[in-house]
Amino acid sequence: MTVEEVTDTLEVMESYLRRNILRYLIMNDGEAFSTEEIANHINASFFGREAQFGSREEIIVGLHHNHLPRLKEIGILDYKPESKEVRYWGHTLVEEILKAIPHGK
């Protein structure tokens, strides 16, 4: 990995929401998910904290326009906006970062 790739990975991993998305995808490595399924997971994980991440619909919009494209852009996951399909194949640096950061942080 280049210094730029590591820097890009660290920058996208700054987001608590993106870390939560990645933890969910890692638990189900190789499975395809829709943006709706990921939004449902976020909603269930953060029940009662709507002010932090918004409504389910706002989460879906954020996934589609922000979080998933950024993760795709640097090669962490595969995201097909036309079908709203997301798939994670594994990423060593991401998994090491997630091990180093407690889940609740």
PDB file of C-alpha atoms in Angstrom, residues 2-70:
ATOM      1  CA  THR A   2       1.132   3.516  -0.708  1.00  0.00           C
ATOM      2  CA  VAL A   3       1.179   6.294   1.871  1.00  0.00           C
ATOM      3  CA  GLU A   4      -1.698   7.930  -0.039  1.00  0.00           C
ATOM      4  CA  GLU A   5      -3.797   4.733   0.147  1.00  0.00           C
ATOM      5  CA  VAL A   6      -3.189   4.424   3.889  1.00  0.00           C
ATOM      6  CA  THR A   7      -4.036   8.106   4.401  1.00  0.00           C
ATOM      7  CA  ASP A   8      -7.249   7.779   2.357  1.00  0.00           C
ATOM      8  CA  THR A   9      -8.254   4.689   4.339  1.00  0.00           C
ATOM      9  CA  LEU A  10      -7.634   6.415   7.668  1.00  0.00           C
ATOM     10  CA  GLU A  11      -9.656   9.446   6.555  1.00  0.00           C
ATOM     11  CA  VAL A  12     -12.745   7.422   5.606  1.00  0.00           C
ATOM     12  CA  MET A  13     -12.417   5.330   8.761  1.00  0.00           C
ATOM     13  CA  GLU A  14     -12.727   8.515  10.849  1.00  0.00           C
ATOM     14  CA  SER A  15     -16.500   8.255  10.538  1.00  0.00           C
ATOM     15  CA  TYR A  16     -18.195   6.266  13.279  1.00  0.00           C
ATOM     16  CA  LEU A  17     -21.046   5.466  10.901  1.00  0.00           C
ATOM     17  CA  ARG A  18     -18.697   4.093   8.214  1.00  0.00           C
ATOM     18  CA  ARG A  19     -16.915   1.971  10.821  1.00  0.00           C
ATOM     19  CA  ASN A  20     -20.283   0.560  11.882  1.00  0.00           C
ATOM     20  CA  ILE A  21     -21.194  -0.182   8.256  1.00  0.00           C
ATOM     21  CA  LEU A  22     -17.892  -1.974   7.742  1.00  0.00           C
ATOM     22  CA  ARG A  23     -18.243  -4.017  10.926  1.00  0.00           C
ATOM     23  CA  TYR A  24     -21.657  -5.160   9.711  1.00  0.00           C
ATOM     24  CA  LEU A  25     -20.309  -6.102   6.285  1.00  0.00           C
ATOM     25  CA  ILE A  26     -17.286  -7.900   7.784  1.00  0.00           C
ATOM     26  CA  MET A  27     -19.569 -10.058   9.937  1.00  0.00           C
ATOM     27  CA  ASN A  28     -21.228 -11.159   6.693  1.00  0.00           C
ATOM     28  CA  ASP A  29     -18.111 -11.264   4.486  1.00  0.00           C
ATOM     29  CA  GLY A  30     -18.884 -11.899   0.833  1.00  0.00           C
ATOM     30  CA  GLU A  31     -22.645 -11.460   1.089  1.00  0.00           C
ATOM     31  CA  ALA A  32     -24.378  -8.799  -0.987  1.00  0.00           C
ATOM     32  CA  PHE A  33     -26.539  -6.256   0.815  1.00  0.00           C
ATOM     33  CA  SER A  34     -28.852  -3.528  -0.352  1.00  0.00           C
ATOM     34  CA  THR A  35     -28.572   0.018   0.932  1.00  0.00           C
ATOM     35  CA  GLU A  36     -31.953  -0.575   2.592  1.00  0.00           C
ATOM     36  CA  GLU A  37     -30.602  -3.557   4.534  1.00  0.00           C
ATOM     37  CA  ILE A  38     -27.617  -1.546   5.702  1.00  0.00           C
ATOM     38  CA  ALA A  39     -29.914   1.336   6.696  1.00  0.00           C
ATOM     39  CA  ASN A  40     -32.071  -1.121   8.671  1.00  0.00           C
ATOM     40  CA  HIS A  41     -28.955  -2.327  10.493  1.00  0.00           C
ATOM     41  CA  ILE A  42     -27.926   1.254  11.307  1.00  0.00           C
ATOM     42  CA  ASN A  43     -31.441   2.059  12.490  1.00  0.00           C
ATOM     43  CA  ALA A  44     -31.504  -1.011  14.730  1.00  0.00           C
ATOM     44  CA  SER A  45     -27.983  -0.389  16.051  1.00  0.00           C
ATOM     45  CA  PHE A  46     -28.658   3.216  16.941  1.00  0.00           C
ATOM     46  CA  PHE A  47     -32.287   3.026  18.005  1.00  0.00           C
ATOM     47  CA  GLY A  48     -33.166   6.167  19.909  1.00  0.00           C
ATOM     48  CA  ARG A  49     -30.316   8.189  18.405  1.00  0.00           C
ATOM     49  CA  GLU A  50     -32.147   9.491  15.313  1.00  0.00           C
ATOM     50  CA  ALA A  51     -30.846  12.993  15.912  1.00  0.00           C
ATOM     51  CA  GLN A  52     -27.336  11.683  15.376  1.00  0.00           C
ATOM     52  CA  PHE A  53     -27.853   9.929  12.015  1.00  0.00           C
ATOM     53  CA  GLY A  54     -31.323  11.006  10.909  1.00  0.00           C
ATOM     54  CA  SER A  55     -34.334   8.991   9.846  1.00  0.00           C
ATOM     55  CA  ARG A  56     -34.060   5.741   7.888  1.00  0.00           C
ATOM     56  CA  GLU A  57     -34.680   7.652   4.662  1.00  0.00           C
ATOM     57  CA  GLU A  58     -31.947  10.173   5.505  1.00  0.00           C
ATOM     58  CA  ILE A  59     -29.569   7.302   6.263  1.00  0.00           C
ATOM     59  CA  ILE A  60     -30.314   5.721   2.863  1.00  0.00           C
ATOM     60  CA  VAL A  61     -29.618   9.018   1.105  1.00  0.00           C
ATOM     61  CA  GLY A  62     -26.373   9.419   3.060  1.00  0.00           C
ATOM     62  CA  LEU A  63     -25.313   5.884   2.184  1.00  0.00           C
ATOM     63  CA  HIS A  64     -26.068   6.366  -1.509  1.00  0.00           C
ATOM     64  CA  HIS A  65     -24.538   9.827  -1.943  1.00  0.00           C
ATOM     65  CA  ASN A  66     -21.733   9.879   0.619  1.00  0.00           C
ATOM     66  CA  HIS A  67     -20.611   6.867   2.633  1.00  0.00           C
ATOM     67  CA  LEU A  68     -20.745   4.009   0.127  1.00  0.00           C
ATOM     68  CA  PRO A  69     -19.249   5.956  -2.811  1.00  0.00           C
ATOM     69  CA  ARG A  70     -16.350   7.097  -0.589  1.00  0.00           C
TER      70      ARG A  70
END
